[in-house]
mmCIF file of C-alpha atoms in Angstrom:
data_model
loop_
_atom_site.group_PDB
_atom_site.id
_atom_site.type_symbol
_atom_site.label_atom_id
_atom_site.label_comp_id
_atom_site.label_asym_id
_atom_site.label_seq_id
_atom_site.Cartn_x
_atom_site.Cartn_y
_atom_site.Cartn_z
ATOM 1 C CA MET A 1 378.306 195.765 75.080
ATOM 2 C CA ALA A 2 376.535 193.707 77.579
ATOM 3 C CA SER A 3 373.166 193.493 75.252
ATOM 4 C CA TRP A 4 375.466 191.627 73.175
ATOM 5 C CA LEU A 5 377.546 189.534 75.791
ATOM 6 C CA GLY A 6 373.293 188.621 76.777
ATOM 7 C CA SER A 7 372.633 187.988 73.297
ATOM 8 C CA CYS A 8 375.193 185.300 72.684
ATOM 9 C CA PHE A 9 374.834 183.980 76.117
ATOM 10 C CA LEU A 10 371.383 183.140 74.573
ATOM 11 C CA THR A 11 372.361 181.719 71.759
ATOM 12 C CA GLU A 12 374.546 179.272 73.444
ATOM 13 C CA ASN A 13 372.443 178.777 75.560
ATOM 14 C CA ALA A 14 369.627 177.713 73.532
ATOM 15 C CA LYS A 15 372.247 175.524 72.003
ATOM 16 C CA VAL A 16 372.918 173.632 74.311
ATOM 17 C CA GLN A 17 368.618 173.094 75.032
ATOM 18 C CA ARG A 18 368.711 172.410 71.128
ATOM 19 C CA SER A 19 370.614 169.308 71.838
ATOM 20 C CA ARG A 20 369.167 167.904 75.028
ATOM 21 C CA SER A 21 365.963 168.323 72.815
ATOM 22 C CA ARG A 22 367.403 166.309 69.742
ATOM 23 C CA LYS A 23 368.949 163.565 72.172
ATOM 24 C CA ILE A 24 365.492 163.095 73.914
ATOM 25 C CA ASP A 25 363.774 162.970 70.693
ATOM 26 C CA ARG A 26 366.830 160.430 70.162
ATOM 27 C CA MET A 27 365.867 158.454 73.005
ATOM 28 C CA LEU A 28 361.977 158.322 71.914
ATOM 29 C CA ALA A 29 361.994 157.389 68.448
ATOM 30 C CA ARG A 30 364.543 154.107 70.035
ATOM 31 C CA ASP A 31 362.211 153.733 72.739
ATOM 32 C CA LYS A 32 359.283 153.827 70.535
ATOM 33 C CA LYS A 33 360.886 151.589 67.893
ATOM 34 C CA ASN A 34 362.286 148.612 70.199
ATOM 35 C CA SER A 35 358.271 148.807 71.751
ATOM 36 C CA ARG A 36 356.904 147.932 68.048
ATOM 37 C CA LEU A 37 359.313 145.005 68.557
ATOM 38 C CA ILE A 38 357.765 143.529 71.651
ATOM 39 C CA VAL A 39 354.797 141.691 71.154
ATOM 40 C CA LYS A 40 352.176 142.672 73.982
ATOM 41 C CA LEU A 41 349.864 140.189 74.919
ATOM 42 C CA LEU A 42 346.972 140.782 76.970
ATOM 43 C CA LEU A 43 345.146 138.029 79.026
ATOM 44 C CA LEU A 44 341.670 138.531 80.032
ATOM 45 C CA GLY A 45 338.757 136.683 80.718
ATOM 46 C CA ALA A 46 336.470 136.103 83.800
ATOM 47 C CA GLY A 47 338.092 135.079 87.263
ATOM 48 C CA GLU A 48 339.361 131.969 87.686
ATOM 49 C CA SER A 49 339.105 131.522 84.226
ATOM 50 C CA GLY A 50 343.094 129.972 84.039
ATOM 51 C CA LYS A 51 345.231 132.630 83.310
ATOM 52 C CA SER A 52 347.257 133.035 85.241
ATOM 53 C CA THR A 53 347.656 129.075 84.959
ATOM 54 C CA PHE A 54 348.997 129.632 81.794
ATOM 55 C CA LEU A 55 351.433 132.346 81.880
ATOM 56 C CA LYS A 56 353.115 129.888 84.763
ATOM 57 C CA GLN A 57 352.902 126.958 81.898
ATOM 58 C CA MET A 58 354.957 130.155 79.919
ATOM 59 C CA ARG A 59 357.878 130.950 82.224
ATOM 60 C CA ILE A 60 357.673 126.224 82.222
ATOM 61 C CA ILE A 61 358.435 125.966 78.958
ATOM 62 C CA HIS A 62 359.934 129.248 77.765
ATOM 63 C CA GLY A 63 360.144 130.995 80.462
ATOM 64 C CA SER A 64 363.433 130.937 83.720
ATOM 65 C CA ASP A 65 361.369 128.033 85.425
ATOM 66 C CA PHE A 66 360.801 127.510 89.204
ATOM 67 C CA ASN A 67 363.819 125.918 90.892
ATOM 68 C CA GLU A 68 363.274 124.692 94.292
ATOM 69 C CA ASP A 69 363.099 127.728 96.613
ATOM 70 C CA SER A 70 360.186 129.098 94.078
ATOM 71 C CA LEU A 71 358.299 126.142 94.515
ATOM 72 C CA ARG A 72 358.285 126.366 98.134
ATOM 73 C CA GLU A 73 356.816 130.388 97.428
ATOM 74 C CA TYR A 74 353.389 128.402 96.844
ATOM 75 C CA LYS A 75 353.454 126.050 99.878
ATOM 76 C CA PRO A 76 351.138 129.322 102.149
ATOM 77 C CA VAL A 77 349.517 128.974 98.573
ATOM 78 C CA ILE A 78 348.532 125.807 98.854
ATOM 79 C CA TYR A 79 347.705 125.768 102.600
ATOM 80 C CA MET A 80 345.542 129.274 101.969
ATOM 81 C CA ASN A 81 343.549 126.767 99.517
ATOM 82 C CA ILE A 82 343.247 123.880 101.288
ATOM 83 C CA VAL A 83 342.707 125.728 104.611
ATOM 84 C CA LYS A 84 339.336 127.758 102.611
ATOM 85 C CA GLY A 85 338.393 125.750 100.640
ATOM 86 C CA MET A 86 337.915 123.140 103.853
ATOM 87 C CA LYS A 87 335.914 125.913 105.375
ATOM 88 C CA VAL A 88 332.907 126.298 102.451
ATOM 89 C CA LEU A 89 332.958 122.384 102.349
ATOM 90 C CA ILE A 90 332.272 122.441 106.431
ATOM 91 C CA ASP A 91 329.930 125.456 106.186
ATOM 92 C CA ALA A 92 328.282 123.916 102.830
ATOM 93 C CA ARG A 93 327.328 120.087 104.654
ATOM 94 C CA ASN A 94 326.337 122.554 107.487
ATOM 95 C CA LYS A 95 323.726 125.123 105.213
ATOM 96 C CA LEU A 96 322.796 121.463 102.843
ATOM 97 C CA LYS A 97 321.712 119.323 105.924
ATOM 98 C CA VAL A 98 323.758 116.532 104.937
ATOM 99 C CA PRO A 99 324.383 114.171 108.089
ATOM 100 C CA TRP A 100 328.087 113.317 109.639
ATOM 101 C CA GLU A 101 328.605 109.976 108.587
ATOM 102 C CA ASP A 102 331.051 110.098 112.110
ATOM 103 C CA PRO A 103 329.530 112.595 114.392
ATOM 104 C CA GLN A 104 332.661 113.057 116.168
ATOM 105 C CA LYS A 105 333.778 114.599 112.593
ATOM 106 C CA GLU A 106 331.749 117.969 114.321
ATOM 107 C CA GLU A 107 334.975 118.580 116.541
ATOM 108 C CA TYR A 108 337.143 118.446 113.891
ATOM 109 C CA ALA A 109 335.483 120.667 111.965
ATOM 110 C CA ASN A 110 335.224 123.566 114.671
ATOM 111 C CA ARG A 111 338.552 123.662 114.879
ATOM 112 C CA ILE A 112 339.468 124.390 111.439
ATOM 113 C CA PHE A 113 336.826 126.705 111.208
ATOM 114 C CA SER A 114 339.085 127.656 114.820
ATOM 115 C CA ILE A 115 341.563 129.071 112.102
ATOM 116 C CA GLU A 116 341.016 132.526 112.223
ATOM 117 C CA SER A 117 343.013 133.537 108.997
ATOM 118 C CA ALA A 118 344.325 131.085 106.232
ATOM 119 C CA GLN A 119 346.569 134.050 104.810
ATOM 120 C CA ASP A 120 350.026 133.638 104.870
ATOM 121 C CA MET A 121 350.280 130.374 106.695
ATOM 122 C CA ASP A 122 353.112 129.498 106.761
ATOM 123 C CA GLU A 123 354.381 125.090 108.146
ATOM 124 C CA SER A 124 354.142 125.595 111.786
ATOM 125 C CA ASP A 125 350.222 126.872 111.551
ATOM 126 C CA PHE A 126 349.200 124.240 109.283
ATOM 127 C CA LEU A 127 350.537 120.742 109.977
ATOM 128 C CA PRO A 128 348.355 121.087 112.972
ATOM 129 C CA TYR A 129 345.386 120.963 111.780
ATOM 130 C CA VAL A 130 346.569 117.756 108.181
ATOM 131 C CA ASP A 131 345.163 115.025 110.182
ATOM 132 C CA CYS A 132 342.010 117.101 110.676
ATOM 133 C CA ILE A 133 341.559 117.605 107.357
ATOM 134 C CA GLU A 134 341.946 114.555 105.968
ATOM 135 C CA GLN A 135 340.488 112.914 108.363
ATOM 136 C CA LEU A 136 337.056 115.168 107.139
ATOM 137 C CA TRP A 137 338.256 114.627 103.372
ATOM 138 C CA GLN A 138 337.324 110.675 104.247
ATOM 139 C CA ASP A 139 333.664 111.764 105.887
ATOM 140 C CA LYS A 140 330.576 110.271 104.047
ATOM 141 C CA ALA A 141 329.472 113.956 104.709
ATOM 142 C CA ILE A 142 331.983 115.875 103.226
ATOM 143 C CA LYS A 143 332.479 113.724 100.252
ATOM 144 C CA LEU A 144 328.854 113.964 99.473
ATOM 145 C CA THR A 145 328.422 117.967 100.080
ATOM 146 C CA PHE A 146 331.522 117.953 97.406
ATOM 147 C CA ASP A 147 329.028 116.319 94.922
ATOM 148 C CA ARG A 148 326.997 119.366 95.168
ATOM 149 C CA ARG A 149 329.663 121.872 94.694
ATOM 150 C CA ARG A 150 328.413 123.411 92.004
ATOM 151 C CA GLU A 151 325.405 125.287 94.312
ATOM 152 C CA PHE A 152 328.346 127.452 96.462
ATOM 153 C CA GLN A 153 331.266 128.309 95.717
ATOM 154 C CA LEU A 154 334.147 125.796 95.352
ATOM 155 C CA GLY A 155 337.677 126.015 94.053
ATOM 156 C CA ASP A 156 338.543 123.387 91.149
ATOM 157 C CA SER A 157 341.376 122.633 92.314
ATOM 158 C CA LEU A 158 340.472 121.405 95.771
ATOM 159 C CA LYS A 159 340.098 118.298 95.288
ATOM 160 C CA TYR A 160 343.811 117.363 94.299
ATOM 161 C CA PHE A 161 345.041 119.339 97.270
ATOM 162 C CA LEU A 162 342.865 116.929 99.594
ATOM 163 C CA GLU A 163 343.562 114.388 98.266
ATOM 164 C CA ASN A 164 347.589 114.474 98.417
ATOM 165 C CA ILE A 165 347.210 116.084 101.987
ATOM 166 C CA LEU A 166 349.518 113.458 103.535
ATOM 167 C CA ARG A 167 351.956 114.124 100.889
ATOM 168 C CA ILE A 168 351.502 118.210 101.508
ATOM 169 C CA GLY A 169 351.667 117.653 104.797
ATOM 170 C CA GLN A 170 354.593 115.931 105.233
ATOM 171 C CA LYS A 171 357.168 119.193 107.042
ATOM 172 C CA SER A 172 359.713 117.907 104.067
ATOM 173 C CA TYR A 173 356.685 119.120 101.139
ATOM 174 C CA ILE A 174 358.052 121.130 97.667
ATOM 175 C CA PRO A 175 355.246 121.373 95.578
ATOM 176 C CA SER A 176 355.656 119.882 92.710
ATOM 177 C CA LYS A 177 355.025 121.823 89.129
ATOM 178 C CA LEU A 178 351.593 120.563 88.946
ATOM 179 C CA ASP A 179 351.262 121.826 92.615
ATOM 180 C CA ILE A 180 351.446 125.105 91.718
ATOM 181 C CA LEU A 181 349.754 125.399 88.722
ATOM 182 C CA LEU A 182 347.353 124.280 90.923
ATOM 183 C CA ALA A 183 347.460 126.953 93.490
ATOM 184 C CA ARG A 184 345.206 130.041 92.934
ATOM 185 C CA LYS A 185 345.593 133.314 94.447
ATOM 186 C CA ALA A 186 343.209 136.155 92.848
ATOM 187 C CA THR A 187 345.285 138.654 90.604
ATOM 188 C CA LYS A 188 344.798 141.818 91.825
ATOM 189 C CA GLY A 189 346.098 145.519 89.769
ATOM 190 C CA ILE A 190 347.732 144.547 86.500
ATOM 191 C CA VAL A 191 351.360 142.221 86.317
ATOM 192 C CA GLU A 192 353.166 142.077 84.240
ATOM 193 C CA HIS A 193 355.508 139.005 82.507
ATOM 194 C CA PRO A 194 358.485 139.433 79.955
ATOM 195 C CA ILE A 195 359.760 136.690 78.345
ATOM 196 C CA LYS A 196 361.766 135.824 75.673
ATOM 197 C CA ILE A 197 360.732 133.740 73.035
ATOM 198 C CA CYS A 198 363.093 132.108 70.246
ATOM 199 C CA GLY A 199 365.043 135.143 70.471
ATOM 200 C CA VAL A 200 361.602 137.651 70.121
ATOM 201 C CA PRO A 201 360.871 139.926 73.344
ATOM 202 C CA PHE A 202 356.753 138.463 74.766
ATOM 203 C CA LEU A 203 355.691 140.791 77.183
ATOM 204 C CA PHE A 204 352.463 138.626 78.354
ATOM 205 C CA VAL A 205 350.001 141.318 80.861
ATOM 206 C CA ASP A 206 347.979 139.421 83.641
ATOM 207 C CA VAL A 207 344.285 141.468 84.582
ATOM 208 C CA GLY A 208 342.449 140.235 87.388
ATOM 209 C CA GLY A 209 339.091 138.908 85.947
ATOM 210 C CA GLN A 210 337.082 139.914 88.906
ATOM 211 C CA ARG A 211 334.457 142.514 88.175
ATOM 212 C CA SER A 212 335.787 144.612 90.977
ATOM 213 C CA GLN A 213 339.175 144.099 88.650
ATOM 214 C CA ARG A 214 337.566 144.927 84.687
ATOM 215 C CA PRO A 215 337.441 148.805 84.984
ATOM 216 C CA LYS A 216 341.464 148.562 85.019
ATOM 217 C CA TRP A 217 341.469 146.285 82.063
ATOM 218 C CA TYR A 218 341.223 149.681 79.694
ATOM 219 C CA LYS A 219 345.074 150.605 81.417
ATOM 220 C CA CYS A 220 346.800 147.948 79.764
ATOM 221 C CA PHE A 221 345.152 148.916 75.776
ATOM 222 C CA ASP A 222 347.668 150.330 73.915
ATOM 223 C CA ASP A 223 349.649 148.583 71.734
ATOM 224 C CA VAL A 224 348.327 145.428 72.290
ATOM 225 C CA THR A 225 349.352 142.973 69.566
ATOM 226 C CA SER A 226 346.927 140.293 70.465
ATOM 227 C CA ILE A 227 344.469 139.155 72.745
ATOM 228 C CA LEU A 228 344.003 136.167 74.347
ATOM 229 C CA PHE A 229 340.425 135.686 76.322
ATOM 230 C CA LEU A 230 340.761 132.360 78.380
ATOM 231 C CA VAL A 231 337.319 130.669 79.192
ATOM 232 C CA SER A 232 336.460 128.842 82.318
ATOM 233 C CA SER A 233 334.009 126.187 79.595
ATOM 234 C CA SER A 234 333.126 123.968 82.275
ATOM 235 C CA GLU A 235 330.997 126.640 84.170
ATOM 236 C CA PHE A 236 328.022 126.200 82.091
ATOM 237 C CA ASP A 237 325.975 125.561 85.354
ATOM 238 C CA GLN A 238 328.149 127.094 88.053
ATOM 239 C CA VAL A 239 326.664 131.336 88.935
ATOM 240 C CA LEU A 240 329.379 133.803 89.690
ATOM 241 C CA GLN A 241 330.849 134.524 93.187
ATOM 242 C CA GLU A 242 329.923 138.121 93.002
ATOM 243 C CA ASP A 243 325.761 138.170 92.648
ATOM 244 C CA ARG A 244 325.469 134.289 93.553
ATOM 245 C CA MET A 245 322.775 134.882 90.259
ATOM 246 C CA THR A 246 324.536 135.097 87.083
ATOM 247 C CA ASN A 247 325.368 132.285 85.478
ATOM 248 C CA ARG A 248 329.563 132.076 85.029
ATOM 249 C CA LEU A 249 329.813 130.735 80.947
ATOM 250 C CA VAL A 250 327.331 133.678 79.978
ATOM 251 C CA GLU A 251 329.206 136.521 81.807
ATOM 252 C CA SER A 252 331.794 135.055 79.746
ATOM 253 C CA CYS A 253 330.266 135.416 76.835
ATOM 254 C CA ASP A 254 329.200 139.091 77.621
ATOM 255 C CA ILE A 255 332.766 140.011 78.450
ATOM 256 C CA PHE A 256 333.718 138.594 75.696
ATOM 257 C CA GLU A 257 330.829 140.704 73.128
ATOM 258 C CA THR A 258 332.713 144.217 74.903
ATOM 259 C CA LEU A 259 335.935 143.075 74.338
ATOM 260 C CA VAL A 260 335.945 141.731 70.843
ATOM 261 C CA ASN A 261 333.646 144.751 69.329
ATOM 262 C CA TYR A 262 335.595 147.241 71.067
ATOM 263 C CA PRO A 263 336.621 150.041 68.380
ATOM 264 C CA LEU A 264 340.060 150.115 69.052
ATOM 265 C CA PHE A 265 340.258 146.440 68.534
ATOM 266 C CA THR A 266 338.542 146.718 64.688
ATOM 267 C CA GLY A 267 340.527 143.898 62.674
ATOM 268 C CA MET A 268 343.095 142.302 66.276
ATOM 269 C CA ALA A 269 343.251 138.345 65.594
ATOM 270 C CA PHE A 270 341.535 137.228 69.306
ATOM 271 C CA ILE A 271 342.487 133.523 70.484
ATOM 272 C CA LEU A 272 340.576 131.956 72.079
ATOM 273 C CA PHE A 273 341.011 129.406 75.028
ATOM 274 C CA LEU A 274 338.138 127.576 75.942
ATOM 275 C CA ASN A 275 339.792 125.737 78.705
ATOM 276 C CA LYS A 276 339.559 123.291 82.017
ATOM 277 C CA THR A 277 337.870 121.370 78.682
ATOM 278 C CA ASP A 278 339.289 118.118 81.534
ATOM 279 C CA LEU A 279 336.594 119.045 83.864
ATOM 280 C CA LEU A 280 334.582 120.077 80.953
ATOM 281 C CA GLU A 281 335.374 116.106 79.584
ATOM 282 C CA GLU A 282 334.096 115.211 82.974
ATOM 283 C CA LYS A 283 330.694 117.413 83.612
ATOM 284 C CA VAL A 284 328.746 116.881 80.975
ATOM 285 C CA LYS A 285 328.950 112.638 81.645
ATOM 286 C CA GLN A 286 326.592 113.430 84.663
ATOM 287 C CA ILE A 287 325.502 117.085 84.110
ATOM 288 C CA ASN A 288 323.131 117.829 81.127
ATOM 289 C CA ILE A 289 323.146 121.804 79.398
ATOM 290 C CA LYS A 290 320.766 121.682 77.679
ATOM 291 C CA ASP A 291 319.226 122.736 81.680
ATOM 292 C CA TYR A 292 321.319 125.485 81.768
ATOM 293 C CA PHE A 293 320.820 126.707 77.740
ATOM 294 C CA SER A 294 317.550 125.406 76.401
ATOM 295 C CA ASN A 295 318.708 126.122 72.982
ATOM 296 C CA PHE A 296 321.370 123.121 73.815
ATOM 297 C CA SER A 297 319.606 120.732 70.788
ATOM 298 C CA LYS A 298 322.227 117.985 70.401
ATOM 299 C CA ASP A 299 323.738 115.440 72.806
ATOM 300 C CA PRO A 300 324.417 117.207 75.988
ATOM 301 C CA HIS A 301 326.811 113.645 77.006
ATOM 302 C CA SER A 302 328.821 114.300 74.245
ATOM 303 C CA LEU A 303 331.958 116.352 74.690
ATOM 304 C CA THR A 304 332.628 117.403 71.033
ATOM 305 C CA ASP A 305 328.702 118.703 71.064
ATOM 306 C CA VAL A 306 329.001 120.961 73.960
ATOM 307 C CA GLN A 307 332.552 122.368 73.047
ATOM 308 C CA SER A 308 330.818 123.039 69.202
ATOM 309 C CA PHE A 309 327.957 125.174 70.952
ATOM 310 C CA ILE A 310 330.431 126.840 73.125
ATOM 311 C CA LEU A 311 332.745 128.003 71.049
ATOM 312 C CA ASP A 312 329.274 129.395 68.284
ATOM 313 C CA MET A 313 327.603 131.413 71.686
ATOM 314 C CA PHE A 314 331.112 132.930 71.252
ATOM 315 C CA ASP A 315 331.748 133.777 68.104
ATOM 316 C CA ASN A 316 328.488 134.741 67.182
ATOM 317 C CA LYS A 317 328.886 138.188 69.436
ATOM 318 C CA ARG A 318 330.873 139.228 66.531
ATOM 319 C CA ARG A 319 329.739 141.792 64.791
ATOM 320 C CA ASP A 320 332.433 142.437 62.126
ATOM 321 C CA LYS A 321 333.892 139.324 61.009
ATOM 322 C CA SER A 322 337.090 141.319 59.567
ATOM 323 C CA GLY A 323 338.862 140.381 62.187
ATOM 324 C CA LEU A 324 340.225 136.615 62.245
ATOM 325 C CA LEU A 325 339.522 134.630 65.770
ATOM 326 C CA TYR A 326 341.613 131.507 66.498
ATOM 327 C CA HIS A 327 340.237 129.270 69.060
ATOM 328 C CA HIS A 328 341.455 126.202 71.000
ATOM 329 C CA PHE A 329 340.208 123.881 73.170
ATOM 330 C CA THR A 330 342.511 123.827 76.100
ATOM 331 C CA THR A 331 343.891 122.816 79.303
ATOM 332 C CA ALA A 332 345.644 124.817 81.154
ATOM 333 C CA ILE A 333 347.494 122.542 83.952
ATOM 334 C CA ASP A 334 348.154 120.519 81.233
ATOM 335 C CA THR A 335 352.137 121.645 80.345
ATOM 336 C CA GLU A 336 352.324 119.540 76.644
ATOM 337 C CA ASN A 337 348.637 121.132 75.678
ATOM 338 C CA ILE A 338 350.430 124.683 76.154
ATOM 339 C CA ARG A 339 352.930 124.026 73.970
ATOM 340 C CA PHE A 340 351.460 122.172 71.416
ATOM 341 C CA VAL A 341 348.657 125.173 70.974
ATOM 342 C CA PHE A 342 350.990 127.564 71.971
ATOM 343 C CA ASP A 343 353.181 126.859 69.237
ATOM 344 C CA SER A 344 350.692 127.212 66.722
ATOM 345 C CA VAL A 345 349.297 130.260 68.248
ATOM 346 C CA LYS A 346 352.480 131.644 68.335
ATOM 347 C CA SER A 347 353.411 131.831 64.922
ATOM 348 C CA LYS A 348 349.904 133.208 64.226
ATOM 349 C CA ILE A 349 350.662 136.743 66.537
ATOM 350 C CA LEU A 350 354.466 136.787 65.317
ATOM 351 C CA GLN A 351 352.683 136.684 61.625
ATOM 352 C CA ASP A 352 350.102 139.618 62.698
ATOM 353 C CA ASN A 353 352.557 141.904 64.568
ATOM 354 C CA LEU A 354 355.075 142.004 61.657
ATOM 355 C CA LYS A 355 351.809 142.761 59.374
ATOM 356 C CA THR A 356 351.153 145.293 62.183
ATOM 357 C CA LEU A 357 355.060 146.746 61.841
ATOM 358 C CA MET A 358 355.004 147.049 57.528
ATOM 359 C CA LEU A 359 352.255 149.271 58.019
ATOM 360 C CA GLN A 360 353.835 151.749 60.721
#
């Protein structure tokens, strides 16, 4: 009798377990189906190529945009960019032995260098230094040092912020959208941004581009729809901050070569954004790309010729041409440019995603 009761109990228990197992299987199947419907875009590229700026644009164009409180959150980042940038200029002026136009500016420089940390600066920390920063920026020594910025590491947006220092230095200051697009804070780790575009769920995955962050990239490779690879095309005459030797454009090209030939991505469409067209256009007027790439044979002061050369550098890294390579010349801080480019890219991405779903 006891044996029969035990057998019944086990049978009932097994039914419960089987029911739970089936329920879990249904949930997993549903989750898997839903995950396939999500368009997962992986944003990759070397540091300071414009990935985070592109994501801010996606939020402005397709997301919840930035309300006043969201804009205010960028104030400490902008303050940090300005103070750190001015410190770099002061230090570079000293190392390059550029004499002060006004020797009294040395006192202003010392005040800026007395700031122990620019991290998490608030308004009360920053405003007392606004006059110092403005006076230093007006000195010819700092301007001449800035003109030699390819000889050291300096953020692209510093000039803009210094030219707007009196506006930024007001108590009533609220960052504009252009301010936040130019604000620079290095991405650490993996950051996911879900945005619904035309009713389709997109998941943008932003991963830090510095060398120390790249080992984390492989954690994001599952279920990727497309890869958006961003390149700072204006950096053909600059070297990496990490080693002070490697040409930045060469580094980007090497990263791209590794990714585009990675077995997991065979046949996948790559989208190449040759970014910072605005900066490249200004640079080619003054700097000869042939001094850095001896195989360049066309007009070094032609934007079109330089862009064509850079595009070929990347396209030639593809060993297997079966996968498509879409390319666009972009300016990530230009909202209308990014709106136009992404509208074109979006159609291709959705077509590729539909083909993938039909094959599964």
